[in-house]
């Protein structure tokens, strides 16, 4: 079909051995590295840079324990203008990356995730399905963002943070709920967030804290289990 | 040698630039993605799906500080029927993946590991040498499974868990022993297991817990250091 | 230009589809795997082994939130004699790997980092810019080494450790300072080090500890927040 061929903008630079599947659309001033796989239908905006050895627009698969919606429901991957994607990155079909998003090397983003303008998905960060990430969010290296999370604008998540969405750890077919992190909240490195906790606006979670209940707006929680930081003790932040 | 050529089943679909070394055997109805390296002797069953940019059947190397057994002792990688392997995965020679195993993107499995039927090795999970993983085990994203572990059937390991096997942290040439996790035990996200601890059947380790001693059958341990959860307190799970 | 072509030593073995940019220099007895990208100017010593699907000598990029020094200032990547590099590794321009360094699969090292003789950068380890790593250091699998750290000789860092350098978590344009880990110190798995802490010579940080202040020479700190280990309690190490 004519509409299924690859559409190139002006000034597109491709590395060696780039696999472009039918229906891919590439904007102007785009650079794509070597050994990159761009799956069918992926939409790449203007002024986008993509590193080497990436897979973009991947369709999920499953085994008997993980039932996923049919991939035919998924929209194509949409990569906005001025997005930069590192090397060895895997991004699924059904993802939207808004204007000026940065995705670091070795990061991976599953289906049905949206990432807002000028946000940073750090190196080796993994984002699970159906999570919504706002604008100017920073998620630092090696953090793990579970499914069904809401991360509002200008949230800061330090390196190696861990989140979860499954209160009973694989026991059944109940609803899973990831944490909610509200505007301007900040999470220290290697913090642990339990399923469904809400981190309030401008709240702070200390490095290494284990957050088992909601953190109110503007408060700082530290320790295991996470508790309100006593006044005067700021070094743990 | 005639026996060293690649043997193809029926209905094999290869992506672009797949490097198949001599002695590889591929079953029926197999799909292999782009830029995949399959090392010599690897055995791939029927109805197997393999993503892009993988290395399958890798031989370990070493420097002066890490002495490994000669790789010539290692059996070829064996990939069972109905196994699914994501993208950017590295699996070593000497591994066996049983029927219906799922290996997520960016996971890596070292030599002399076996993974039982219908188990899931999540994305970015790393498994070290000589660990035995049972059937219907779930190991979620970014968890680290050290060497010489035993993980029994139907264990659930949440995301970002960490295990270790070296009680004296690099001081000598004594025996290393990873944790043992017994049937149906469940481990919360970002938990830390120290060398050689035993997690009993149906035991639960809370998210973020640091487990320094054995957890008896059916008990729930939380905190740092991990202790028995007081009755009535279930939210930490 | 004549000087910009690739220079090969004796006995160089290249895999399929290796992308060698101008100015790359390869020593004697070097093996490079399949689908490897070696960026311009990279210097590879003698007796070096490089796995499949690597990117070597990458130039950093940035978006509006991360301002980096112009890459033109960066020296080429220098890979010393007898270095071994795994598969799916990304190493930036401006890095120096000394004699006999081992870099595991899926590791990544940013610009302006030096790694001393016979040190091990484990699988899936991420090292950020401007960190100095001494000789015979071991950094185990999946640990995260932030920027501006100093790791002295013969330090041992267990798996899944997390470090940070930003005391106020993204609030401004102040100086960032990573931890300092002095000679022979040992860090347990999944430990958390806060910005700027100093771990003294021969000190020990227990597995899962959260280190919010300096650990004096020879002392052992455990817990959250990390405190001096009471005498007689050694199992937590």
XYZ file of C-alpha atoms in Angstrom:
711
model
C 0.000 0.000 0.000
C 1.243 3.440 -0.816
C 0.435 4.833 2.620
C 2.497 2.152 4.310
C 5.867 3.228 2.969
C 8.344 5.258 5.023
C 7.948 9.052 4.811
C 11.136 11.106 5.241
C 11.419 14.808 6.111
C 14.269 17.039 5.027
C 17.767 16.530 6.329
C 17.382 13.044 7.791
C 20.609 11.271 8.753
C 20.506 7.504 9.212
C 23.283 5.338 10.652
C 24.261 1.970 9.267
C 21.671 -0.780 9.118
C 18.588 1.042 10.328
C 15.468 -1.109 10.066
C 12.498 1.128 9.231
C 9.208 -0.746 9.025
C 6.276 0.350 6.848
C 4.294 3.400 7.889
C 7.133 5.089 9.785
C 7.076 8.873 9.411
C 10.249 10.879 10.072
C 10.277 14.682 10.447
C 12.896 17.236 9.436
C 16.405 17.394 10.855
C 16.317 13.955 12.415
C 19.360 11.837 13.246
C 19.059 8.087 13.866
C 22.059 5.984 14.941
C 23.284 2.562 13.860
C 21.462 -0.763 14.244
C 18.159 0.867 15.201
C 14.780 -0.851 14.722
C 11.785 1.436 14.151
C 8.561 -0.585 14.171
C 5.607 0.027 11.898
C 3.679 3.264 12.208
C 6.090 5.093 14.540
C 5.807 8.882 14.190
C 9.038 10.852 14.686
C 8.830 14.669 14.931
C 11.257 17.358 13.823
C 14.714 17.878 15.280
C 14.776 14.484 16.973
C 18.020 12.692 17.872
C 18.094 8.920 18.368
C 21.191 6.969 19.452
C 22.434 3.542 18.413
C 20.937 0.097 18.992
C 17.379 1.169 19.927
C 14.003 -0.508 19.443
C 11.180 2.002 18.931
C 7.499 1.102 18.703
C 7.762 -2.449 20.040
C 4.549 -4.490 20.371
C 4.208 -6.262 23.765
C 3.953 -10.015 24.063
C 2.888 -12.222 26.943
C 2.969 -15.717 28.380
C 0.282 -17.557 30.266
C 0.746 -15.541 33.464
C 0.640 -12.074 31.927
C -2.468 -11.279 29.952
C -2.172 -8.096 27.939
C -4.661 -6.229 25.834
C -4.408 -6.972 22.143
C -1.683 -4.856 20.676
C -3.945 -3.945 17.802
C -5.596 -1.482 20.157
C -2.356 0.390 20.673
C -1.708 3.645 18.862
C 1.659 4.038 17.197
C 4.585 5.410 19.194
C 4.654 9.215 18.839
C 7.988 10.991 19.381
C 7.565 14.772 19.671
C 9.749 17.535 18.275
C 13.173 18.061 19.828
C 13.062 14.735 21.688
C 16.433 13.093 22.364
C 16.736 9.342 22.850
C 19.959 7.652 23.970
C 21.441 4.318 22.945
C 20.144 0.814 23.701
C 16.657 2.181 24.493
C 13.432 0.154 24.101
C 10.143 2.074 23.763
C 6.816 0.371 23.099
C 3.939 1.128 20.798
C 1.273 3.240 22.494
C 3.754 5.683 24.089
C 3.730 9.457 23.566
C 6.842 11.540 24.229
C 6.039 15.261 24.205
C 8.243 18.145 23.073
C 11.851 18.205 24.329
C 11.711 14.955 26.341
C 15.066 13.309 27.019
C 15.298 9.516 27.336
C 18.663 8.261 28.590
C 20.622 5.231 27.416
C 19.238 1.805 28.297
C 15.879 3.194 29.428
C 12.688 1.357 28.579
C 9.097 2.602 28.414
C 6.144 0.232 28.098
C 2.861 0.788 26.239
C 0.202 3.423 27.069
C 2.630 5.778 28.830
C 2.757 9.516 28.183
C 5.710 11.728 29.096
C 5.139 15.503 29.267
C 7.143 18.375 27.833
C 10.811 18.705 28.806
C 10.784 15.753 31.191
C 13.807 13.536 31.654
C 13.668 9.745 31.776
C 17.122 8.888 33.067
C 19.468 6.140 31.980
C 18.375 2.605 32.778
C 14.977 3.843 34.028
C 12.116 1.422 33.404
C 8.547 2.688 33.084
C 5.659 0.207 33.157
C 2.341 0.447 31.262
C -0.356 3.098 31.673
C 1.661 5.526 33.779
C 1.209 9.261 33.204
C 4.260 11.503 33.631
C 3.806 15.289 33.653
C 5.963 18.178 32.448
C 9.481 19.033 33.548
C 9.666 15.867 35.622
C 13.100 14.422 36.369
C 13.434 10.669 36.899
C 17.045 9.888 37.603
C 19.138 6.904 36.620
C 17.988 3.342 37.341
C 14.689 4.277 39.007
C 11.762 1.958 38.507
C 8.342 3.419 37.724
C 5.597 0.840 38.048
C 2.341 0.745 36.086
C -0.724 2.874 36.785
C 1.239 5.692 38.422
C 0.508 9.393 38.164
C 3.567 11.631 38.363
C 2.610 15.294 38.247
C 4.554 18.258 36.863
C 8.018 19.132 38.139
C 8.384 16.089 40.342
C 11.970 15.050 41.096
C 12.762 11.356 41.547
C 16.345 10.577 42.527
C 18.326 7.574 41.307
C 17.425 3.954 42.092
C 13.939 4.616 43.483
C 11.515 1.713 43.531
C 7.744 1.738 43.271
C 5.157 -1.029 43.325
C 1.511 -1.543 42.485
C 0.589 -4.966 43.814
C -0.415 -4.936 47.488
C -0.788 -8.697 47.752
C 2.217 -9.619 45.625
C 0.855 -11.754 42.901
C -1.983 -13.397 44.808
C -4.829 -12.578 42.480
C -6.751 -10.675 39.921
C -7.638 -7.541 41.955
C -6.923 -3.984 40.806
C -3.305 -2.874 40.905
C -2.561 0.709 41.851
C 0.799 2.440 41.642
C 1.731 5.488 43.755
C 0.649 9.040 42.982
C 3.337 11.718 43.225
C 1.987 15.274 43.267
C 3.475 18.472 41.905
C 6.944 19.498 43.013
C 7.371 16.496 45.307
C 10.917 15.203 45.623
C 11.988 11.599 46.240
C 15.471 10.727 47.517
C 17.649 8.020 46.029
C 16.787 4.377 46.622
C 13.479 5.247 48.307
C 10.749 2.580 48.260
C 7.117 3.498 47.609
C 4.412 0.935 48.387
C 1.338 0.383 46.240
C -1.093 3.266 46.051
C 0.648 5.700 48.421
C 0.114 9.388 47.690
C 3.053 11.774 47.987
C 1.632 15.290 48.466
C 2.618 18.497 46.710
C 6.054 19.773 47.703
C 6.503 16.749 49.993
C 9.943 15.210 50.401
C 10.827 11.527 50.780
C 14.291 10.970 52.240
C 16.890 8.790 50.583
C 16.368 5.147 51.486
C 12.952 5.782 53.090
C 10.270 3.097 52.859
C 6.919 4.839 52.381
C 4.042 2.667 53.596
C 1.360 5.387 53.903
C 0.558 8.756 52.366
C 2.959 11.676 52.856
C 0.978 14.907 53.395
C 1.631 18.050 51.384
C 4.891 19.757 52.244
C 6.031 17.182 54.810
C 9.312 15.262 54.853
C 9.273 11.532 55.628
C 12.390 9.472 56.339
C 13.300 6.017 57.678
C 11.908 2.493 57.542
C 8.974 2.610 57.871
C 8.869 6.221 56.699
C 7.897 8.742 59.409
C 7.726 12.510 59.699
C 11.224 13.953 60.039
C 11.748 15.501 63.493
C 12.497 19.235 63.318
C 16.096 20.241 63.086
C 17.163 17.041 61.405
C 17.771 17.937 57.818
C 20.881 15.979 56.952
C 18.945 12.879 56.005
C 17.341 14.578 53.076
C 31.721 -30.209 9.450
C 28.277 -31.056 8.300
C 26.874 -31.253 11.836
C 28.081 -27.739 12.598
C 25.806 -25.937 10.156
C 22.596 -24.213 11.254
C 19.481 -26.409 11.303
C 16.163 -24.646 10.624
C 12.654 -25.886 11.451
C 9.556 -24.992 9.474
C 8.220 -21.471 9.408
C 11.258 -19.653 10.813
C 11.203 -15.853 10.489
C 14.497 -14.013 10.854
C 14.917 -10.234 11.131
C 17.621 -8.282 9.385
C 21.243 -9.138 10.095
C 20.865 -12.112 12.386
C 24.217 -13.725 13.190
C 23.725 -17.477 13.550
C 26.892 -19.338 14.492
C 27.577 -22.952 13.548
C 25.650 -25.690 15.330
C 22.601 -23.548 16.125
C 19.368 -25.512 15.914
C 16.051 -23.676 15.438
C 12.632 -25.345 15.887
C 9.360 -24.756 14.080
C 7.396 -21.504 14.138
C 10.251 -19.425 15.539
C 10.593 -15.653 15.155
C 13.944 -13.922 15.729
C 14.268 -10.123 15.577
C 16.879 -7.854 14.039
C 20.571 -7.627 14.955
C 20.503 -10.773 17.085
C 23.602 -12.862 17.796
C 23.050 -16.582 18.416
C 26.283 -18.252 19.529
C 27.406 -21.686 18.493
C 25.417 -24.692 19.579
C 22.367 -22.833 20.930
C 19.225 -24.991 20.819
C 15.946 -23.131 20.175
C 12.652 -25.036 20.594
C 9.350 -24.708 18.762
C 7.100 -21.652 18.891
C 9.811 -19.430 20.351
C 9.777 -15.640 19.977
C 12.996 -13.624 20.302
C 13.142 -9.811 20.132
C 15.739 -7.501 18.632
C 19.355 -6.901 19.595
C 19.900 -9.988 21.764
C 22.963 -12.109 22.485
C 22.116 -15.765 23.095
C 24.621 -18.399 24.185
C 27.429 -16.065 25.235
C 30.619 -17.596 26.645
C 31.842 -15.899 29.879
C 35.229 -14.229 30.123
C 37.191 -13.090 33.144
C 40.009 -10.868 34.343
C 42.603 -11.540 36.999
C 40.143 -11.082 39.884
C 37.380 -13.325 38.588
C 38.397 -16.864 37.879
C 35.738 -18.833 36.040
C 35.533 -22.441 35.032
C 36.624 -23.100 31.475
C 33.733 -22.380 29.184
C 34.405 -25.584 27.347
C 32.645 -27.351 30.180
C 29.437 -25.454 29.547
C 26.548 -27.066 27.721
C 24.928 -25.063 24.966
C 22.081 -22.679 25.814
C 18.766 -24.547 25.585
C 15.604 -22.510 24.936
C 12.433 -24.549 25.466
C 9.223 -24.547 23.463
C 6.966 -21.501 23.688
C 9.667 -19.389 25.362
C 9.486 -15.639 24.741
C 12.572 -13.449 24.977
C 12.429 -9.646 24.806
C 14.839 -7.191 23.216
C 18.392 -6.323 24.282
C 18.663 -9.551 26.314
C 21.959 -11.351 27.056
C 21.819 -15.053 27.974
C 24.922 -17.174 28.508
C 25.911 -20.634 27.430
C 25.009 -23.242 30.039
C 21.496 -21.869 30.695
C 18.272 -23.856 30.327
C 14.931 -22.108 29.883
C 12.025 -24.532 30.248
C 8.651 -24.487 28.492
C 6.777 -21.155 28.370
C 9.402 -19.063 30.193
C 9.227 -15.317 29.575
C 12.418 -13.229 29.681
C 11.816 -9.462 29.599
C 13.751 -6.814 27.712
C 17.259 -6.026 28.925
C 17.402 -9.036 31.227
C 20.587 -11.047 31.534
C 21.147 -14.618 32.706
C 24.617 -15.999 33.396
C 25.883 -19.532 32.866
C 24.665 -22.694 34.687
C 21.221 -21.255 35.511
C 17.975 -23.148 34.979
C 14.553 -21.504 34.836
C 11.471 -23.707 35.310
C 8.262 -23.913 33.329
C 6.148 -20.768 32.924
C 8.420 -18.594 35.078
C 8.917 -14.909 34.358
C 12.294 -13.196 34.416
C 11.285 -9.522 34.340
C 12.803 -6.682 32.405
C 16.285 -5.623 33.441
C 16.556 -8.562 35.860
C 20.071 -9.955 36.232
C 20.632 -13.563 37.258
C 24.107 -14.705 38.287
C 25.681 -18.150 37.723
C 24.532 -21.477 39.164
C 21.147 -20.289 40.468
C 18.170 -22.636 40.202
C 14.748 -21.070 39.571
C 11.616 -23.232 39.874
C 8.297 -23.268 38.054
C 5.779 -20.442 37.836
C 8.175 -18.091 39.612
C 7.761 -14.360 39.032
C 10.829 -12.142 39.303
C 9.784 -8.585 38.622
C 11.592 -5.774 36.880
C 15.141 -4.786 37.853
C 15.571 -7.359 40.615
C 19.006 -8.806 41.148
C 19.402 -12.552 41.679
C 22.855 -13.444 42.900
C 24.704 -16.690 42.230
C 24.122 -19.975 44.054
C 20.522 -19.191 44.955
C 17.649 -21.625 45.090
C 14.249 -20.143 44.242
C 11.488 -22.714 44.585
C 8.204 -22.987 42.685
C 5.670 -20.165 42.649
C 7.861 -17.681 44.492
C 7.020 -14.020 43.870
C 9.854 -11.478 43.893
C 8.775 -7.853 43.496
C 10.690 -5.209 41.556
C 14.164 -3.958 42.511
C 14.959 -6.657 45.075
C 18.602 -7.234 45.912
C 20.328 -10.403 47.017
C 23.935 -11.181 47.919
C 26.155 -14.171 48.419
C 29.391 -12.857 49.898
C 29.292 -12.477 53.686
C 32.721 -10.886 53.950
C 32.465 -8.701 50.840
C 35.369 -9.676 48.723
C 37.819 -10.603 51.479
C 38.732 -14.069 50.372
C 38.322 -17.383 48.757
C 35.657 -18.932 51.043
C 32.390 -20.430 49.838
C 29.752 -17.969 48.657
C 26.119 -18.768 49.388
C 23.101 -16.941 48.022
C 19.684 -16.930 49.743
C 17.183 -19.768 49.526
C 13.559 -18.765 48.849
C 11.067 -21.553 49.476
C 7.763 -22.309 47.775
C 5.112 -19.605 47.599
C 7.223 -17.064 49.499
C 6.713 -13.464 48.479
C 9.303 -10.675 48.565
C 8.299 -6.986 48.464
C 9.910 -4.420 46.215
C 13.414 -3.199 46.973
C 13.906 -5.735 49.755
C 17.486 -6.712 50.618
C 18.424 -10.320 51.344
C 21.772 -11.050 52.982
C 23.975 -14.015 52.055
C 22.588 -17.418 52.851
C 19.304 -16.373 54.493
C 16.415 -18.817 54.111
C 12.932 -17.458 53.400
C 10.432 -20.122 54.463
C 7.424 -21.434 52.567
C 4.584 -18.921 52.297
C 6.692 -16.355 54.192
C 6.437 -12.673 53.277
C 9.218 -10.083 53.212
C 7.915 -6.509 53.292
C 8.903 -3.901 50.761
C 12.213 -2.302 51.683
C 12.966 -4.846 54.423
C 16.576 -5.839 55.098
C 16.632 -9.554 55.898
C 19.660 -10.472 58.007
C 18.446 -13.839 59.327
C 16.072 -16.601 58.299
C 12.346 -15.884 57.974
C 10.334 -18.865 59.292
C 7.576 -20.484 57.278
C 4.463 -18.359 56.954
C 5.836 -15.357 58.868
C 6.017 -11.755 57.665
C 9.204 -9.754 58.284
C 9.490 -5.999 57.764
C 11.907 -3.162 58.579
C 15.668 -2.686 58.852
C 16.846 -5.023 60.217
C 13.894 -7.190 59.285
C 11.737 -8.309 62.214
C 8.456 -10.136 62.666
C 5.546 -7.859 61.789
C 3.410 -7.042 64.886
C -0.141 -8.298 64.552
C -2.662 -5.924 63.108
C -0.103 -4.087 61.028
C -0.650 -5.199 57.500
C -0.218 -2.021 55.518
C 3.524 -2.414 55.236
C 3.194 -5.456 53.090
C 42.343 13.161 5.808
C 44.897 10.409 5.985
C 45.198 10.591 9.768
C 41.470 10.105 10.175
C 41.311 6.595 8.805
C 41.085 3.523 11.023
C 44.427 2.047 12.144
C 44.504 -1.710 12.736
C 47.075 -3.703 14.746
C 47.992 -7.306 14.049
C 45.509 -10.093 14.576
C 42.323 -8.036 14.839
C 39.062 -10.009 14.682
C 35.889 -8.094 13.886
C 32.339 -9.453 14.105
C 29.646 -8.766 11.557
C 28.630 -5.177 10.895
C 31.092 -3.310 13.084
C 30.851 0.454 12.583
C 34.321 1.964 12.981
C 34.376 5.752 12.663
C 37.371 7.730 11.432
C 40.375 8.051 13.701
C 39.780 4.809 15.596
C 43.017 3.040 16.494
C 42.983 -0.683 17.307
C 45.940 -2.514 18.906
C 47.189 -6.063 18.410
C 45.205 -9.184 19.276
C 41.882 -7.403 19.616
C 38.472 -9.048 19.248
C 35.340 -6.973 18.638
C 31.870 -8.571 18.492
C 28.913 -8.041 16.181
C 26.894 -4.842 15.713
C 29.379 -2.696 17.623
C 29.699 1.075 17.114
C 33.117 2.586 17.778
C 32.935 6.395 17.607
C 35.604 8.618 16.140
C 38.990 8.784 17.767
C 38.547 5.870 20.173
C 41.886 4.293 21.139
C 41.850 0.531 21.771
C 44.968 -1.095 23.294
C 46.459 -4.545 22.792
C 44.776 -7.797 23.816
C 41.371 -6.165 24.258
C 38.118 -8.140 24.042
C 34.845 -6.376 23.255
C 31.450 -8.133 23.160
C 28.456 -7.628 20.883
C 26.121 -4.652 20.504
C 28.284 -2.022 22.242
C 28.632 1.735 21.745
C 32.133 2.997 22.495
C 33.163 6.658 22.546
C 29.661 8.176 22.573
C 29.342 11.970 22.693
C 26.826 13.231 25.312
C 23.771 15.265 24.384
C 21.425 17.317 26.504
C 18.016 18.944 26.676
C 17.066 22.254 28.223
C 17.332 20.964 31.791
C 20.752 19.374 31.517
C 23.537 21.653 30.389
C 26.729 19.807 29.549
C 30.158 21.021 28.584
C 30.760 21.051 24.858
C 31.781 17.611 23.790
C 34.590 19.078 21.733
C 36.501 19.434 24.975
C 36.363 15.711 25.586
C 39.357 13.531 24.881
C 38.740 10.338 22.968
C 37.824 7.168 24.843
C 41.011 5.285 25.765
C 40.750 1.525 26.354
C 43.910 0.108 27.933
C 45.678 -3.175 27.228
C 43.983 -6.387 28.345
C 40.658 -4.645 28.990
C 37.549 -6.808 28.598
C 34.180 -5.263 27.769
C 30.925 -7.252 27.781
C 27.909 -6.991 25.502
C 25.368 -4.159 25.251
C 27.785 -1.735 26.940
C 27.752 2.065 26.380
C 30.925 4.031 27.187
C 31.298 7.743 26.500
C 34.041 9.839 25.031
C 36.350 11.218 27.717
C 36.651 7.918 29.619
C 39.924 6.125 30.389
C 39.987 2.421 31.229
C 43.373 1.345 32.546
C 45.139 -2.006 32.111
C 43.085 -5.157 32.779
C 39.781 -3.420 33.596
C 36.670 -5.574 33.199
C 33.365 -3.936 32.219
C 30.353 -6.256 32.477
C 27.404 -6.574 30.098
C 24.936 -3.696 29.990
C 27.181 -1.376 31.995
C 27.441 2.276 31.066
C 30.147 4.831 31.851
C 29.680 8.547 31.216
C 32.286 11.106 30.151
C 35.344 12.209 32.191
C 35.531 9.005 34.233
C 38.758 7.082 34.852
C 38.895 3.465 35.997
C 42.166 2.173 37.476
C 44.101 -0.999 36.782
C 42.355 -4.351 37.264
C 39.101 -2.844 38.525
C 35.745 -4.442 37.780
C 32.685 -2.485 36.674
C 29.934 -5.079 37.074
C 27.023 -5.862 34.827
C 24.356 -3.194 34.555
C 26.470 -0.759 36.629
C 26.023 2.893 35.665
C 28.794 5.409 36.315
C 28.057 9.130 35.989
C 30.454 11.871 34.795
C 33.686 12.992 36.449
C 33.996 10.115 38.916
C 37.439 8.720 39.663
C 37.734 4.979 40.355
C 41.008 3.571 41.695
C 42.819 0.273 41.204
C 41.516 -3.196 41.992
C 38.096 -1.780 42.855
C 35.095 -4.097 42.576
C 31.706 -2.576 41.784
C 29.164 -5.356 41.642
C 26.122 -5.803 39.443
C 23.502 -3.072 39.117
C 25.156 -0.568 41.460
C 24.772 3.096 40.664
C 27.809 5.383 40.915
C 26.846 9.034 40.775
C 28.947 11.870 39.388
C 31.825 13.546 41.185
C 32.651 10.552 43.348
C 36.085 9.421 44.438
C 36.446 5.662 44.917
C 39.904 4.765 46.154
C 41.929 1.598 45.557
C 40.608 -1.820 46.515
C 37.161 -0.619 47.517
C 34.426 -3.266 47.353
C 30.890 -2.164 46.449
C 28.259 -4.912 46.561
C 25.360 -5.262 44.152
C 22.527 -2.715 43.830
C 24.152 0.070 45.857
C 22.883 3.591 45.308
C 24.720 6.874 45.618
C 23.626 10.477 45.138
C 25.156 13.890 44.718
C 22.312 16.384 44.975
C 21.467 17.343 48.564
C 18.468 19.467 47.633
C 17.119 17.198 44.900
C 16.975 19.337 41.842
C 16.256 22.680 43.497
C 19.040 24.730 42.024
C 22.391 25.459 40.568
C 24.621 24.762 43.615
C 27.594 22.414 43.606
C 26.828 18.709 43.535
C 29.064 16.362 45.485
C 29.042 12.584 45.352
C 30.335 10.375 48.184
C 34.001 9.609 48.798
C 34.866 5.971 49.506
C 38.365 5.476 50.910
C 40.780 2.600 50.477
C 39.646 -0.908 51.339
C 36.169 0.222 52.441
C 33.384 -2.275 51.779
C 29.750 -1.455 51.012
C 26.992 -4.070 51.403
C 24.329 -4.734 48.812
C 21.535 -2.219 48.282
C 23.146 0.321 50.624
C 22.239 3.986 50.119
C 24.886 6.707 50.337
C 23.762 10.327 50.625
C 25.476 13.230 48.885
C 28.995 13.995 50.030
C 29.323 11.360 52.768
C 32.838 10.048 53.375
C 33.345 6.335 54.014
C 36.657 5.925 55.831
C 39.471 3.474 55.097
C 38.586 -0.116 55.935
C 35.091 0.994 57.019
C 32.128 -1.273 56.380
C 28.582 -0.280 55.393
C 26.028 -3.025 56.056
C 23.668 -4.312 53.426
C 20.612 -2.079 53.122
C 22.097 0.666 55.346
C 21.231 4.305 54.633
C 24.342 6.387 55.253
C 23.473 9.986 56.095
C 26.788 11.037 57.662
C 30.435 10.094 57.470
C 31.563 6.613 58.535
C 34.893 6.829 60.386
C 37.873 4.707 59.461
C 37.480 1.040 60.338
C 33.931 1.347 61.721
C 30.854 -0.625 60.644
C 27.555 1.216 60.138
C 24.203 -0.518 59.668
C 20.492 0.381 59.660
C 18.316 3.295 58.570
C 19.637 5.820 59.344
C 23.035 4.145 59.466
C 24.556 3.866 62.952
C 27.595 2.227 64.498
C 27.067 -1.520 64.792
C 26.840 -2.632 68.428
C 29.602 -5.071 69.392
C 28.833 -8.724 68.999
C 26.370 -8.173 66.196
C 28.094 -9.275 63.089
C 25.393 -11.061 61.151
C 24.150 -7.903 59.508
C 27.348 -7.429 57.602
